[in-house]
Amino acid sequence: MRYVFDIEGGNFDKAGQASSEIKKVMKQLGIEPAIIKRTVIALYEAEVNIVAHAYRGTLDAVVFEDRIVLRLCDVGPGIEDIAKAKEKGYSTASPAVREMGFGAGMGLYNMEKNADVLRISSEVGQGTVVEIVNYLNNRHS
Amino acid sequence: MKVQEMMDLVGGKLVCGESVHNQDIYYGFASDLMSDVLTLHASQHLLITGLANLQTVRTAEMADIGVVLLVRGKKASPEMCELANDLGITIIETSFSMFRTSGLLFTHGLQPVY
């Protein structure tokens, strides 16, 4: 099953809508609540990052029998130093983003913690691609 | 602790969501940073926050938090209530500060997550 969503950069009123839809799908499929929670937390952080930093993006979610693959691509400024961005507390978020309760430098940390596989690639001035893979059983958690 | 007891302690007013007065809550977590809230593994916990916007409700949804307590007199907007109602999340408001709220609930048995 495949689901595709557009994500609007800068629009915090809509941030989380795609993650919410994926949560509903996973619930309907009867996936274990703990796996749903890990997956949607990683996804929500990735979605909020697009809203906070990029101009626009897409989420392409594919549910396989044993795993869910979430690919988020954005058009935006990109990440200059991915290793640094993963450090707890490091953030380049604007004051407006911080007012929304984000930008504390926990986003990539939370994504890493809740994803079985996390791949990030980025080109400065072009955009970022984040891929999250979570297995739908407990062997990988 | 029952939700009703929590409301009595902080002079809370239920503004969105279903009546959950008899529901148990075991843990509390106080933060205005939503990414901090997303680090939690506990269930049946109360989110105490001064952040009143749609992302407060979205964060509660992702973190499986059923009850949000807005402190410092912060008000839930109609959009927040609409989303909270759709998601089955309860929002309670209190005029107490986060410090006072947390202290009261802690001394009456609500457990910290960490």
Short mmCIF file of C-alpha atoms in Angstrom, two decimals:
data_model
loop_
_atom_site.label_atom_id
_atom_site.label_comp_id
_atom_site.label_asym_id
_atom_site.label_seq_id
_atom_site.Cartn_x
_atom_site.Cartn_y
_atom_site.Cartn_z
CA MET A 1 0.00 0.00 0.00
CA ARG A 2 1.30 3.41 -0.92
CA TYR A 3 0.31 6.84 0.37
CA VAL A 4 1.64 10.17 -0.87
CA PHE A 5 1.18 13.55 0.83
CA ASP A 6 2.30 17.07 0.04
CA ILE A 7 3.86 19.00 2.91
CA GLU A 8 3.73 22.79 2.91
CA GLY A 9 6.80 24.65 4.14
CA GLY A 10 6.12 27.26 6.80
CA ASN A 11 2.52 26.26 7.50
CA PHE A 12 2.40 25.08 11.11
CA ASP A 13 -1.39 24.84 11.05
CA LYS A 14 -1.03 21.80 8.83
CA ALA A 15 2.13 20.33 10.35
CA GLY A 16 1.43 16.79 11.46
CA GLN A 17 -1.49 16.09 9.15
CA ALA A 18 0.46 13.56 7.07
CA SER A 19 1.79 11.85 10.22
CA SER A 20 -1.74 11.73 11.59
CA GLU A 21 -2.99 10.01 8.43
CA ILE A 22 -0.19 7.44 8.59
CA LYS A 23 -1.02 6.79 12.24
CA LYS A 24 -4.64 6.08 11.27
CA VAL A 25 -3.54 3.69 8.51
CA MET A 26 -1.21 1.81 10.86
CA LYS A 27 -3.98 1.52 13.46
CA GLN A 28 -6.39 0.20 10.85
CA LEU A 29 -3.81 -2.41 9.85
CA GLY A 30 -3.68 -3.60 13.46
CA ILE A 31 0.02 -2.85 13.91
CA GLU A 32 1.29 -3.01 17.49
CA PRO A 33 0.78 0.33 19.33
CA ALA A 34 4.42 0.58 20.43
CA ILE A 35 5.59 0.29 16.82
CA ILE A 36 3.01 2.83 15.68
CA LYS A 37 4.19 5.27 18.33
CA ARG A 38 7.88 4.95 17.38
CA THR A 39 7.05 5.32 13.71
CA VAL A 40 4.80 8.36 13.98
CA ILE A 41 7.18 10.15 16.35
CA ALA A 42 10.05 9.74 13.88
CA LEU A 43 7.76 10.75 11.02
CA TYR A 44 6.24 13.72 12.83
CA GLU A 45 9.70 15.11 13.63
CA ALA A 46 10.66 14.72 9.96
CA GLU A 47 7.42 16.37 8.83
CA VAL A 48 7.88 19.27 11.25
CA ASN A 49 11.45 19.71 9.96
CA ILE A 50 10.10 20.21 6.44
CA VAL A 51 7.52 22.72 7.67
CA ALA A 52 10.15 24.50 9.76
CA HIS A 53 13.03 24.60 7.30
CA ALA A 54 11.96 23.83 3.73
CA TYR A 55 9.81 25.50 1.07
CA ARG A 56 7.83 22.37 0.27
CA GLY A 57 8.10 18.62 0.44
CA THR A 58 6.44 15.28 -0.03
CA LEU A 59 5.96 12.16 2.05
CA ASP A 60 5.90 8.88 0.20
CA ALA A 61 4.86 6.07 2.53
CA VAL A 62 4.83 2.42 1.53
CA VAL A 63 3.58 -0.31 3.83
CA PHE A 64 5.03 -3.75 3.16
CA GLU A 65 4.14 -6.94 4.98
CA ASP A 66 7.14 -6.67 7.30
CA ARG A 67 8.04 -2.98 7.30
CA ILE A 68 6.97 0.58 6.62
CA VAL A 69 9.17 2.81 4.48
CA LEU A 70 8.72 6.58 4.78
CA ARG A 71 10.55 8.77 2.31
CA LEU A 72 10.40 12.52 2.85
CA CYS A 73 11.87 14.74 0.15
CA ASP A 74 11.99 18.50 0.40
CA VAL A 75 13.01 21.49 -1.63
CA GLY A 76 14.82 23.80 0.72
CA PRO A 77 18.11 25.05 2.08
CA GLY A 78 19.44 21.56 2.86
CA ILE A 79 21.63 20.56 5.80
CA GLU A 80 25.24 21.67 5.73
CA ASP A 81 26.58 19.27 8.34
CA ILE A 82 24.33 16.25 8.97
CA ALA A 83 26.51 14.87 11.79
CA LYS A 84 26.27 18.19 13.64
CA ALA A 85 22.53 18.41 13.01
CA LYS A 86 22.14 15.05 14.74
CA GLU A 87 23.77 16.35 17.92
CA LYS A 88 21.33 16.80 20.78
CA GLY A 89 20.65 20.50 21.26
CA TYR A 90 21.96 21.70 17.88
CA SER A 91 19.40 23.71 15.96
CA THR A 92 19.20 26.35 13.26
CA ALA A 93 15.47 26.93 13.79
CA SER A 94 14.04 30.43 13.63
CA PRO A 95 12.40 32.12 16.64
CA ALA A 96 9.01 31.51 14.95
CA VAL A 97 9.67 27.76 14.92
CA ARG A 98 10.72 27.85 18.57
CA GLU A 99 7.46 29.58 19.42
CA MET A 100 5.68 26.53 18.03
CA GLY A 101 7.46 24.32 20.59
CA PHE A 102 10.16 23.00 18.26
CA GLY A 103 13.72 23.94 17.37
CA ALA A 104 15.31 22.66 20.58
CA GLY A 105 17.72 20.46 18.66
CA MET A 106 15.94 17.21 19.49
CA GLY A 107 14.37 16.44 16.12
CA LEU A 108 17.04 14.31 14.47
CA TYR A 109 17.85 12.71 17.84
CA ASN A 110 14.21 11.66 18.21
CA MET A 111 14.13 10.41 14.64
CA GLU A 112 17.23 8.27 15.16
CA LYS A 113 15.89 6.91 18.43
CA ASN A 114 12.55 5.87 16.94
CA ALA A 115 13.61 4.62 13.52
CA ASP A 116 15.01 1.14 12.87
CA VAL A 117 16.79 2.57 9.85
CA LEU A 118 17.33 6.29 9.23
CA ARG A 119 19.03 7.60 6.12
CA ILE A 120 19.54 11.30 5.52
CA SER A 121 21.08 12.87 2.45
CA SER A 122 21.17 16.53 1.68
CA GLU A 123 22.46 19.03 -0.80
CA VAL A 124 22.92 22.58 0.36
CA GLY A 125 20.67 24.94 -1.58
CA GLN A 126 18.67 22.06 -3.06
CA GLY A 127 16.96 20.05 -0.33
CA THR A 128 16.99 17.02 1.91
CA VAL A 129 15.84 13.41 1.63
CA VAL A 130 15.00 11.49 4.80
CA GLU A 131 14.19 7.81 4.72
CA ILE A 132 12.78 6.06 7.75
CA VAL A 133 12.27 2.30 7.83
CA ASN A 134 10.52 0.61 10.72
CA TYR A 135 9.90 -3.10 10.94
CA LEU A 136 6.42 -4.18 11.87
CA ASN A 137 7.44 -6.75 14.42
CA ASN A 138 9.49 -6.50 17.60
CA ARG A 139 12.66 -8.16 16.38
CA HIS A 140 14.20 -4.89 15.24
CA SER A 141 12.95 -2.54 17.97
CA MET B 1 -4.64 9.95 40.52
CA LYS B 2 -8.02 10.52 38.95
CA VAL B 3 -8.40 13.35 36.44
CA GLN B 4 -11.06 14.88 38.69
CA GLU B 5 -8.64 15.01 41.64
CA MET B 6 -6.03 16.65 39.42
CA MET B 7 -8.58 19.24 38.30
CA ASP B 8 -9.61 19.97 41.89
CA LEU B 9 -5.99 20.46 42.96
CA VAL B 10 -5.19 23.01 40.26
CA GLY B 11 -8.61 24.60 39.90
CA GLY B 12 -8.76 23.17 36.41
CA LYS B 13 -11.52 23.70 33.90
CA LEU B 14 -12.27 21.13 31.23
CA VAL B 15 -12.57 22.97 27.92
CA CYS B 16 -12.29 20.31 25.21
CA GLY B 17 -12.85 16.62 24.95
CA GLU B 18 -14.98 14.09 26.64
CA SER B 19 -15.59 13.89 30.32
CA VAL B 20 -12.72 11.83 31.69
CA HIS B 21 -13.07 12.74 35.37
CA ASN B 22 -12.84 9.13 36.48
CA GLN B 23 -9.84 8.27 34.32
CA ASP B 24 -6.54 7.40 36.03
CA ILE B 25 -3.32 9.23 35.29
CA TYR B 26 -0.07 7.92 36.71
CA TYR B 27 2.69 10.14 35.33
CA GLY B 28 3.13 13.81 34.64
CA PHE B 29 5.54 15.63 32.34
CA ALA B 30 5.88 19.39 32.18
CA SER B 31 7.42 21.11 29.19
CA ASP B 32 6.87 23.80 26.59
CA LEU B 33 9.19 21.96 24.19
CA MET B 34 7.30 19.48 22.10
CA SER B 35 10.39 17.54 21.01
CA ASP B 36 11.07 16.87 24.69
CA VAL B 37 7.55 15.51 25.03
CA LEU B 38 8.22 13.20 22.09
CA THR B 39 11.09 11.53 23.97
CA LEU B 40 8.72 9.95 26.49
CA HIS B 41 7.92 6.27 26.62
CA ALA B 42 5.43 6.34 29.48
CA SER B 43 1.75 5.85 28.85
CA GLN B 44 -1.28 7.29 30.66
CA HIS B 45 0.59 10.46 31.43
CA LEU B 46 -0.49 14.03 31.72
CA LEU B 47 1.16 16.73 29.63
CA ILE B 48 1.51 19.98 31.57
CA THR B 49 2.41 22.82 29.23
CA GLY B 50 2.19 26.54 28.64
CA LEU B 51 2.30 26.04 24.89
CA ALA B 52 -1.19 26.51 23.47
CA ASN B 53 -1.25 25.89 19.74
CA LEU B 54 -2.20 23.19 17.26
CA GLN B 55 1.18 21.50 17.63
CA THR B 56 0.46 20.89 21.31
CA VAL B 57 -2.50 18.76 20.26
CA ARG B 58 -0.60 17.10 17.40
CA THR B 59 2.25 16.24 19.76
CA ALA B 60 -0.20 14.74 22.25
CA GLU B 61 -1.66 12.68 19.40
CA MET B 62 1.73 11.31 18.32
CA ALA B 63 2.85 10.61 21.89
CA ASP B 64 -0.45 8.90 22.84
CA ILE B 65 -1.21 11.51 25.51
CA GLY B 66 -4.89 11.66 26.38
CA VAL B 67 -4.98 14.66 28.70
CA VAL B 68 -3.28 18.05 28.25
CA LEU B 69 -3.22 20.61 31.06
CA LEU B 70 -2.62 24.19 29.89
CA VAL B 71 -1.02 26.31 32.60
CA ARG B 72 -0.40 30.05 33.18
CA GLY B 73 -3.93 30.87 32.05
CA LYS B 74 -3.25 29.83 28.46
CA LYS B 75 -6.41 29.23 26.45
CA ALA B 76 -7.17 26.52 23.95
CA SER B 77 -8.19 28.05 20.62
CA PRO B 78 -11.33 26.85 18.80
CA GLU B 79 -9.03 25.13 16.25
CA MET B 80 -7.22 23.31 19.05
CA CYS B 81 -10.54 22.18 20.54
CA GLU B 82 -11.82 20.99 17.19
CA LEU B 83 -8.70 18.91 16.60
CA ALA B 84 -8.64 17.63 20.19
CA ASN B 85 -12.29 16.57 19.92
CA ASP B 86 -11.58 14.74 16.66
CA LEU B 87 -8.68 12.91 18.26
CA GLY B 88 -10.31 12.17 21.61
CA ILE B 89 -7.86 14.33 23.53
CA THR B 90 -8.98 16.22 26.62
CA ILE B 91 -7.75 19.75 27.32
CA ILE B 92 -7.94 21.33 30.75
CA GLU B 93 -6.97 24.92 31.61
CA THR B 94 -5.60 26.31 34.85
CA SER B 95 -4.45 29.76 35.85
CA PHE B 96 -1.67 28.25 38.00
CA SER B 97 1.96 28.43 36.88
CA MET B 98 3.75 25.36 35.60
CA PHE B 99 5.88 25.26 38.77
CA ARG B 100 2.92 25.49 41.12
CA THR B 101 0.90 22.98 39.10
CA SER B 102 3.74 20.46 38.94
CA GLY B 103 4.55 20.86 42.63
CA LEU B 104 0.96 20.34 43.71
CA LEU B 105 0.43 17.29 41.54
CA PHE B 106 3.77 15.77 42.54
CA THR B 107 3.09 16.13 46.26
CA HIS B 108 -0.27 14.47 45.76
CA GLY B 109 1.18 11.41 44.12
CA LEU B 110 1.49 12.05 40.41
CA GLN B 111 4.75 10.38 39.39
CA PRO B 112 7.51 11.96 37.31
CA VAL B 113 8.38 10.25 34.03
CA TYR B 114 12.11 10.50 34.75
#
